[in-house]
Amino acid sequence: MNSLILAVIGIAMVIAGYLLYGKYLGSRLYRLDPARTTPAHTQQDGVDYVPTNKYILWGHHFTSVAGAAPIVGPAVAVIWGWLPAFLWVTLGTVFFAGMHDLGALWASVRNRGQSIGALSGRYIGTHGRNLFLVVIFLLLLMVNATFAVVIAGLLVDTPTAVIPAWGAVVVALLIGQAIYRAKMSLPVVSVVGVVALYGLILLGDRFPVELPETVLGMSATSFWIVVLFLYAGIASMLPVWVLLQPRDYINGLQLFIGLGILFVSVLIASPTVVAPAMNDAVPAGTPSMVPLLFVTIACGAVSGFHGMVSSGTSSKQLNKETDAKFVGYFGAVGEGLLALGSIIAATAGYRTLADWEAVYSAFGQGGAGAFVEGGGAIVNAGLGLPASLSATILATMAVLFAATTMDTGVRLQRFVIQEAGGLVGVKVGTVVSTVIAVGVALGLSFGAGADGSGGLTIWPLFGTTNQLLAGLTLSIVAIMLLRKGRTIVPVLIPLVFLLTMTVYALIVQLGGWYSEGNWLLVVLDVIILVAAIWVIVEAISAMVSAKKAPPVDDDAEDDVVAASGG
């Protein structure tokens, strides 16, 4: 199979999905209203609620959701063959992820920018909300821990990415000042920012920063994990316009340029996909493709974390309600393209099937390393860039997007902690909630090993929990649509599929971890499984009640909610 065929078909499918299905969702299902005042205006505070240009907001949203997972997940899942991964990414992006991300953003905007956790209290009930918050807290904990470990590993394995990764923070700070303080032209700032970022990549390739074996008594990986959490904690407390928005925006541009480099290289080199379409000779110990494929590839097909970003930060910055289609659905398209690029890099970036099988010698192999190695080989063959520079570009791309997800993840974790404190009558300040968020995630990163490998230990459970939350988020969207007397078929089919696969995966994984004696994962799995089943029962009851009740006028209901604060 020629990789160019995969690229053309995949890109055409997701773009057509945005133009056709996205239009239907925005105009017919969610009925986005350009005249409706958004929470960014009604609750503007200059910190979290900030009306934002849709292109800048898309950059924030896209790079917040497009972290390491759409690279790692597909690059692991191709062990079952490239065809299942390709179909799940393309069809999932069009019919699952775009609808889910847009729906979560719409639901939050129609409820004063409230988070998915808060919305669960209104639409599912108090018990459902409390259990929902448990799932959200655990997912954010795993997101922050796993992404920190992935980034640290890339910085150690690819020291040429260190300078551009940290230099991008300075570039983002300057861009924020240029846009919001100096009121400079966005196109001019964008060009200068991208040039500066790629200048840092050239500099990093020339001057790699390789840490000694131990730093302050820690391994190099452990040191980077600690530094990353210190940075994420500080970044999460700054106003969004200072660092979060400009960093995400410029990273979004960098990602599309990086993807462009990868796909143009595919066009020129047209490498052959050496991996089998369906792998009938998977290594011993590889779990069954069903249901594990659908949780191994979460981000890139559909992801509950996207719902938290949509309702946690993006909904508070949406300038016009109609911008939601571009920010939400097209953000999912961007991540789908990243996952597609990961699949191609991990299957066509090797010379022979034997070379590929040497990398994929056991389940869990591949991941970000296969993306950087395979993608670097394709760029080297297609554009003739030096192998080191090609790897630096892709490693920097992976690091930057994982880091922006950490920024947003810690901020969202802070919101959840503050929200949980409010439920028990305890006011938790910004600094305290941030310290708690960073502390527990840092503890989990080291929880399964002194070298900081704990985050990767929980990767399988991260994927399952992520998909579970996507299904639960869709249940809230379905209840809202039922209360407004609209069809829920576009939501119901993905909802049932996701909840079935994730509960199935939780049960399968529980048996495996119990037999291995991995008690950390057993305990986390049981907690999530019990909370999930309970919330599902509550959600079904709420949907039945909403179906029986007479439909309410769309704007009238939302206006009452906004006025009452409910």
XYZ file of C-alpha atoms in Angstrom:
566
model
C 0.000 0.000 0.000
C 1.327 3.431 -0.982
C 1.179 5.847 1.974
C 0.132 8.660 -0.383
C -3.186 6.907 -0.985
C -3.825 6.738 2.762
C -2.966 10.402 3.166
C -5.232 11.596 0.340
C -8.213 9.464 1.395
C -7.825 10.370 5.069
C -7.489 14.125 4.496
C -10.428 14.140 2.075
C -12.647 12.284 4.552
C -12.077 14.577 7.536
C -12.278 17.813 5.514
C -15.526 16.640 3.885
C -16.807 15.812 7.358
C -16.184 19.387 8.520
C -17.770 20.967 5.444
C -20.832 18.711 5.294
C -21.545 17.015 8.626
C -20.182 19.932 10.620
C -22.536 22.282 8.790
C -25.512 20.038 9.596
C -24.592 19.860 13.269
C -24.080 23.608 13.599
C -27.205 24.750 11.764
C -29.717 21.934 12.349
C -28.810 20.034 15.512
C -27.194 22.618 17.789
C -28.661 25.659 15.988
C -25.788 28.025 16.681
C -26.993 31.624 16.927
C -24.642 34.487 15.913
C -26.804 37.020 17.767
C -26.601 35.225 21.113
C -24.294 36.820 23.692
C -21.683 34.361 24.913
C -20.306 33.963 28.478
C -17.025 35.531 27.337
C -18.953 38.822 27.163
C -21.549 38.407 29.934
C -18.948 37.248 32.481
C -15.815 38.912 31.138
C -13.120 39.101 33.835
C -9.865 39.434 31.883
C -8.498 36.179 33.321
C -10.617 33.199 32.261
C -13.577 34.866 30.506
C -12.004 36.733 27.591
C -13.700 37.310 24.161
C -11.181 35.955 21.680
C -10.598 36.016 17.938
C -11.792 32.646 16.643
C -8.467 31.850 14.983
C -6.530 32.464 18.195
C -9.117 30.521 20.176
C -8.923 27.677 17.666
C -5.162 27.631 18.212
C -5.660 27.397 21.974
C -8.349 24.745 21.717
C -6.604 22.655 19.080
C -3.212 22.563 20.733
C -4.747 21.966 24.155
C -6.512 18.838 22.905
C -3.783 17.747 20.453
C -1.150 16.660 22.919
C 0.900 13.492 22.957
C -2.115 11.156 22.828
C -2.988 11.497 19.089
C 0.657 10.683 18.382
C 1.208 7.916 20.929
C -2.164 6.134 20.666
C -2.216 5.541 16.879
C 1.506 4.736 16.857
C 0.833 1.974 19.398
C -2.448 0.704 17.887
C -0.928 -0.063 14.474
C 0.372 -3.258 16.068
C -3.030 -4.709 15.028
C -2.454 -3.432 11.481
C -2.801 -0.062 9.804
C -6.358 -0.563 8.492
C -8.265 -0.703 11.837
C -6.354 2.320 13.107
C -6.967 4.258 9.879
C -10.707 3.542 9.842
C -11.183 4.388 13.514
C -9.278 7.681 13.187
C -11.050 8.894 10.030
C -14.601 7.758 10.806
C -14.165 8.610 14.469
C -13.058 12.157 13.657
C -16.038 12.801 11.380
C -18.898 11.162 13.294
C -17.615 11.030 16.870
C -14.968 13.633 17.718
C -16.315 16.595 15.732
C -19.841 16.099 17.015
C -18.628 15.531 20.601
C -16.304 18.549 20.754
C -18.809 20.907 19.151
C -21.589 19.541 21.371
C -19.618 19.998 24.597
C -18.703 23.558 23.591
C -22.338 24.373 22.716
C -23.646 22.865 25.959
C -21.250 24.917 28.070
C -21.847 28.182 26.203
C -25.598 27.709 26.689
C -24.974 27.315 30.431
C -22.824 30.325 31.344
C -19.549 28.621 30.466
C -20.008 25.928 33.110
C -17.794 22.857 33.015
C -19.016 19.404 32.078
C -18.856 18.451 35.745
C -21.171 21.281 36.715
C -23.524 20.518 33.821
C -23.827 16.927 35.001
C -25.364 18.213 38.233
C -28.083 20.077 36.382
C -28.893 17.467 33.758
C -28.117 14.173 35.518
C -28.473 14.968 39.222
C -26.427 15.468 42.385
C -25.191 11.882 42.644
C -24.284 11.850 38.979
C -22.394 15.123 39.340
C -20.315 13.902 42.288
C -19.367 10.682 40.504
C -18.761 12.615 37.292
C -16.266 14.795 39.141
C -14.457 11.670 40.365
C -14.014 10.454 36.779
C -12.924 13.914 35.607
C -10.442 14.310 38.463
C -8.855 10.922 37.791
C -8.666 11.545 34.043
C -6.978 14.929 34.489
C -4.620 13.352 36.978
C -3.644 10.720 34.413
C -3.399 13.261 31.566
C -0.975 15.451 33.501
C 1.103 12.515 34.765
C 1.363 10.653 31.452
C 2.077 13.714 29.329
C 4.828 14.863 31.704
C 6.521 11.478 31.376
C 6.158 11.485 27.566
C 7.634 14.997 27.271
C 10.499 14.211 29.625
C 11.302 11.078 27.634
C 11.377 13.021 24.363
C 13.638 15.726 25.845
C 16.061 13.044 27.005
C 15.935 10.970 23.798
C 16.007 14.014 21.485
C 18.180 16.667 23.196
C 18.000 18.829 20.056
C 14.367 19.571 20.990
C 15.237 21.183 24.349
C 16.028 24.706 23.101
C 12.963 25.043 20.818
C 10.676 23.499 23.448
C 11.553 26.027 26.142
C 12.267 28.887 23.753
C 8.671 28.599 22.551
C 7.544 29.826 26.000
C 9.441 33.101 25.511
C 8.050 33.471 21.985
C 4.514 32.952 23.298
C 4.936 35.564 26.051
C 6.107 38.113 23.484
C 3.235 37.257 21.138
C 0.710 37.779 23.936
C 2.106 41.251 24.632
C 2.209 42.099 20.919
C -1.427 41.117 20.339
C -3.123 42.342 23.499
C -0.889 45.201 24.667
C 0.626 46.601 21.484
C -2.454 45.717 19.342
C -0.231 44.575 16.490
C -1.607 42.949 13.349
C -2.352 39.247 13.872
C -0.930 38.140 10.472
C 2.321 40.024 11.125
C 2.669 38.581 14.626
C 1.878 35.111 13.295
C 4.606 35.227 10.632
C 7.211 36.590 13.040
C 6.255 34.007 15.662
C 6.500 31.057 13.280
C 9.863 32.275 11.926
C 11.164 32.634 15.491
C 9.931 29.156 16.403
C 11.604 27.483 13.440
C 14.725 29.543 14.076
C 14.795 27.966 17.534
C 14.451 24.521 15.934
C 17.533 25.205 13.777
C 19.367 26.479 16.851
C 18.359 23.445 18.886
C 19.517 21.087 16.147
C 22.888 22.828 16.166
C 23.235 22.942 19.952
C 21.599 19.934 21.646
C 21.127 20.138 25.418
C 21.916 16.774 26.924
C 21.661 16.557 30.709
C 24.112 14.501 32.741
C 23.009 11.118 34.047
C 21.999 12.638 37.397
C 20.831 16.190 38.168
C 20.354 17.260 41.795
C 20.244 13.605 42.766
C 17.599 12.768 40.162
C 17.776 11.064 36.798
C 17.537 13.328 33.749
C 13.969 12.129 33.099
C 12.913 12.792 36.702
C 14.478 16.257 36.617
C 12.546 17.220 33.485
C 9.295 15.937 35.024
C 9.759 18.168 38.085
C 10.635 21.200 35.927
C 7.605 20.572 33.698
C 5.214 20.524 36.648
C 6.725 23.690 38.129
C 6.238 25.395 34.774
C 2.694 24.042 34.302
C 1.671 25.195 37.770
C 2.867 28.751 37.140
C 1.421 28.867 33.622
C -1.990 27.664 34.826
C -2.340 30.636 37.193
C -1.533 33.329 34.630
C -4.347 35.091 32.739
C -5.119 33.119 29.580
C -4.028 35.948 27.266
C -0.536 36.165 28.776
C 0.708 32.678 27.883
C -2.002 30.067 27.287
C -3.691 31.650 24.263
C -0.570 32.889 22.406
C 1.373 29.688 23.143
C -1.449 27.531 21.869
C -2.026 29.744 18.845
C 1.577 29.759 17.655
C 1.878 26.047 18.393
C -1.243 25.459 16.307
C 0.391 27.182 13.353
C 3.590 25.234 13.964
C 1.682 21.963 14.054
C -0.003 22.576 10.720
C 3.338 23.527 9.196
C 4.883 20.407 10.715
C 2.043 18.268 9.390
C 2.421 20.000 6.051
C 6.115 19.069 6.006
C 5.226 15.464 6.822
C 2.425 15.160 4.247
C 4.428 16.943 1.520
C 7.247 14.499 2.236
C 4.749 11.665 1.794
C 3.660 13.219 -1.504
C 7.233 13.435 -2.791
C 8.697 10.216 -1.405
C 5.485 8.138 -1.532
C 6.918 5.554 0.873
C 5.359 2.124 1.015
C 3.428 1.112 4.110
C 5.437 -1.916 5.230
C 3.132 -2.822 8.129
C 0.308 -5.270 7.330
C -3.238 -3.991 6.867
C -4.410 -6.608 9.386
C -1.687 -8.079 11.562
C -2.375 -11.779 12.047
C 0.986 -12.351 13.727
C 0.788 -10.006 16.719
C 3.429 -10.561 19.414
C 2.599 -12.853 22.320
C 0.720 -11.067 25.077
C -0.960 -8.562 22.759
C -4.574 -8.070 23.929
C -7.583 -8.484 21.672
C -8.158 -5.673 19.205
C -11.759 -5.355 20.420
C -12.215 -3.432 22.653
C -8.619 -2.272 23.171
C -8.256 -0.544 19.776
C -11.020 1.917 20.668
C -9.367 2.977 23.915
C -5.751 2.810 22.733
C -6.696 5.420 20.119
C -8.741 7.920 22.089
C -7.438 11.354 21.097
C -7.471 11.381 17.313
C -10.833 9.583 17.117
C -12.813 10.906 20.094
C -11.700 12.040 23.532
C -13.425 13.001 26.765
C -10.559 15.370 27.550
C -11.745 17.503 24.631
C -15.067 18.006 26.401
C -13.242 19.313 29.450
C -11.249 21.758 27.337
C -14.380 22.821 25.427
C -16.340 23.475 28.619
C -13.416 24.387 30.863
C -11.563 27.061 28.903
C -12.755 27.410 25.280
C -16.405 28.159 26.143
C -15.232 31.041 28.332
C -13.409 32.639 25.407
C -15.883 32.127 22.537
C -16.609 35.508 20.968
C -19.663 34.419 18.927
C -21.668 31.232 19.268
C -21.251 30.445 15.564
C -17.471 30.348 16.116
C -18.074 27.062 17.943
C -18.134 25.063 14.700
C -14.701 26.292 13.663
C -13.189 26.008 17.135
C -14.815 22.718 18.162
C -15.342 20.653 15.030
C -12.326 21.913 13.094
C -10.199 21.471 16.218
C -11.155 17.778 16.104
C -10.268 17.685 12.393
C -6.805 19.015 13.172
C -6.241 16.306 15.749
C -7.515 13.664 13.334
C -4.918 14.811 10.800
C -2.225 14.549 13.462
C -3.342 10.981 14.258
C -3.338 10.169 10.531
C 0.207 11.491 10.267
C 1.206 9.339 13.225
C -0.226 6.220 11.563
C 1.674 6.917 8.337
C 4.931 7.705 10.145
C 4.719 4.547 12.244
C 3.936 2.227 9.313
C 5.705 3.749 6.296
C 8.783 5.148 7.996
C 10.616 1.820 8.030
C 12.406 0.132 5.149
C 11.117 -3.388 5.595
C 8.489 -5.370 7.461
C 11.288 -6.919 9.522
C 12.436 -3.451 10.632
C 8.882 -2.581 11.618
C 8.394 -5.864 13.495
C 11.624 -5.241 15.400
C 10.112 -2.049 16.796
C 6.680 -3.561 17.422
C 7.977 -6.589 19.274
C 5.457 -6.268 22.105
C 2.210 -4.444 22.815
C 2.889 -0.892 23.967
C 5.943 -0.476 21.763
C 6.165 2.241 19.142
C 4.488 5.360 20.441
C 6.137 8.780 20.233
C 9.513 7.234 19.438
C 8.129 5.468 16.351
C 6.481 8.718 15.215
C 9.738 10.670 15.507
C 11.912 7.924 13.988
C 9.542 6.918 11.190
C 8.380 10.443 10.418
C 11.961 11.711 10.418
C 12.912 9.067 7.865
C 10.013 10.111 5.602
C 10.914 13.817 5.818
C 14.556 12.977 5.152
C 13.604 10.963 2.049
C 11.009 13.425 0.777
C 12.554 16.851 1.367
C 16.177 15.868 1.799
C 16.439 17.500 5.231
C 19.216 16.082 7.405
C 18.025 13.151 9.513
C 18.830 14.988 12.753
C 16.882 18.112 11.738
C 13.918 16.008 10.557
C 13.773 14.239 13.912
C 14.123 17.556 15.767
C 11.154 19.071 13.918
C 8.884 16.133 14.759
C 10.132 15.760 18.338
C 9.613 19.485 18.955
C 6.115 19.225 17.511
C 5.291 16.372 19.884
C 6.804 18.109 22.911
C 5.078 21.439 22.297
C 1.621 19.951 21.948
C 1.984 17.670 24.921
C 3.165 20.683 26.932
C 0.216 22.869 25.935
C -2.104 20.046 26.984
C -0.350 19.971 30.354
C -0.856 23.739 30.689
C -4.575 23.363 30.105
C -4.795 20.118 32.095
C -3.387 21.667 35.272
C -5.675 24.698 34.867
C -8.689 22.397 34.463
C -7.582 20.316 37.442
C -7.526 23.521 39.472
C -11.091 24.290 38.388
C -12.245 20.793 39.387
C -10.602 21.041 42.820
C -12.201 24.439 43.422
C -15.566 23.113 42.252
C -15.305 20.067 44.515
C -14.384 22.319 47.427
C -17.464 24.420 46.806
C -19.665 21.321 46.986
C -18.516 20.670 50.569
C -18.579 24.333 51.562
C -14.805 24.903 51.430
C -13.416 27.768 49.366
C -10.139 26.688 47.769
C -7.963 29.494 46.433
C -6.118 29.525 43.139
C -2.662 28.919 44.606
C -3.770 26.135 46.947
C -5.789 24.343 44.258
C -2.844 24.597 41.845
C -0.426 23.173 44.425
C -2.820 20.262 45.029
C -3.227 19.637 41.286
C 0.518 19.668 40.657
C 1.309 17.668 43.786
C -1.001 14.710 43.115
C -0.021 14.491 39.434
C 3.664 14.673 40.304
C 3.135 11.936 42.884
C 1.440 9.702 40.317
C 4.247 10.300 37.814
C 6.658 8.783 40.322
C 4.125 6.424 41.874
C 5.138 3.321 39.949
C 8.866 3.940 39.839
C 11.531 6.234 41.216
C 12.627 7.052 37.675
C 9.354 8.784 36.900
C 7.862 5.984 34.849
C 4.602 5.911 36.783
C 2.796 8.058 34.244
C 3.336 5.584 31.426
C 2.324 2.691 33.650
C -1.234 4.041 33.735
C -1.435 4.827 29.998
C -3.885 1.970 29.223
C -6.261 3.151 31.941
C -5.895 6.734 30.750
C -7.232 5.765 27.327
C -10.178 3.877 28.787
C -11.143 6.662 31.189
C -10.786 9.217 28.415
C -13.268 7.394 26.182
C -15.613 6.792 29.091
C -15.794 10.506 29.826
C -16.559 11.193 26.147
C -19.567 8.875 26.391
C -20.747 10.502 29.613
C -20.349 13.966 28.075
C -22.489 12.887 25.135
C -25.181 11.790 27.600
C -25.425 15.391 28.829
C -25.640 16.674 25.249
C -28.354 14.085 24.509
C -30.397 15.147 27.549
C -30.176 18.803 26.502
C -31.353 17.949 22.990
C -34.214 15.826 24.311
C -35.369 18.681 26.527
C -35.439 20.896 23.445
C -37.408 18.339 21.434
C -34.666 17.591 18.911
C -33.364 14.336 17.481
C -30.545 12.641 19.401
C -29.649 9.962 16.821
C -26.307 11.632 15.837
C -25.405 11.636 19.537
C -26.984 8.386 20.680
C -25.100 6.033 18.337
C -21.611 7.230 19.365
C -22.769 7.409 23.002
C -23.861 3.755 23.130
C -20.780 2.581 21.233
C -18.347 4.421 23.504
C -19.950 3.373 26.777
C -20.127 -0.259 25.645
C -16.498 -0.399 24.554
C -15.107 1.446 27.553
C -16.963 -0.563 30.202
C -15.943 -3.730 28.337
C -12.314 -2.524 28.304
C -12.403 -1.667 32.019
C -13.533 -5.214 32.810
C -10.926 -6.794 30.509
C -8.133 -4.648 31.926
C -9.238 -5.307 35.504
C -8.801 -9.055 35.027
C -5.356 -8.600 33.490
C -4.060 -6.267 36.182
C -5.479 -8.440 38.955
C -3.639 -11.494 37.601
C -0.439 -9.425 37.394
C -0.864 -8.140 40.939
C -0.771 -4.510 39.790
C -2.816 -3.174 42.685
C -2.483 0.515 41.813
C -4.249 -0.036 38.505
C -6.711 -2.495 40.045
C -7.859 0.090 42.602
C -8.098 2.893 40.028
C -9.944 0.609 37.593
C -12.505 -0.454 40.224
C -13.165 3.155 41.296
C -13.679 4.274 37.702
C -15.799 1.240 36.819
C -18.162 1.707 39.780
C -18.465 5.453 39.166
C -19.052 4.866 35.451
C -21.842 2.326 35.902
C -23.530 4.531 38.493
C -23.384 7.609 36.247
C -24.657 5.599 33.273
C -27.701 4.476 35.267
C -28.350 8.061 36.394
C -27.935 9.349 32.823
C -30.362 6.782 31.398
C -32.938 7.777 34.017
C -32.439 11.456 33.159
C -32.835 10.762 29.416
C -36.058 8.835 29.998
C -37.439 11.719 32.048
C -36.386 14.266 29.432
C -38.035 12.201 26.699
C -41.339 12.062 28.590
C -41.399 15.753 29.469
C -42.853 18.267 26.984
C -40.121 20.085 25.005
C -39.216 23.604 26.123
C -38.425 26.604 23.979
C -34.699 26.655 23.227
C -33.852 30.267 24.035
C -36.353 30.550 26.868
C -34.838 27.651 28.792
C -31.273 28.837 28.331
C -32.144 32.382 29.355
C -33.702 31.087 32.580
C -30.549 29.090 33.283
C -28.341 32.104 32.681
C -30.451 34.333 34.892
C -30.729 31.864 37.759
C -27.147 30.651 37.645
C -28.463 27.071 37.596
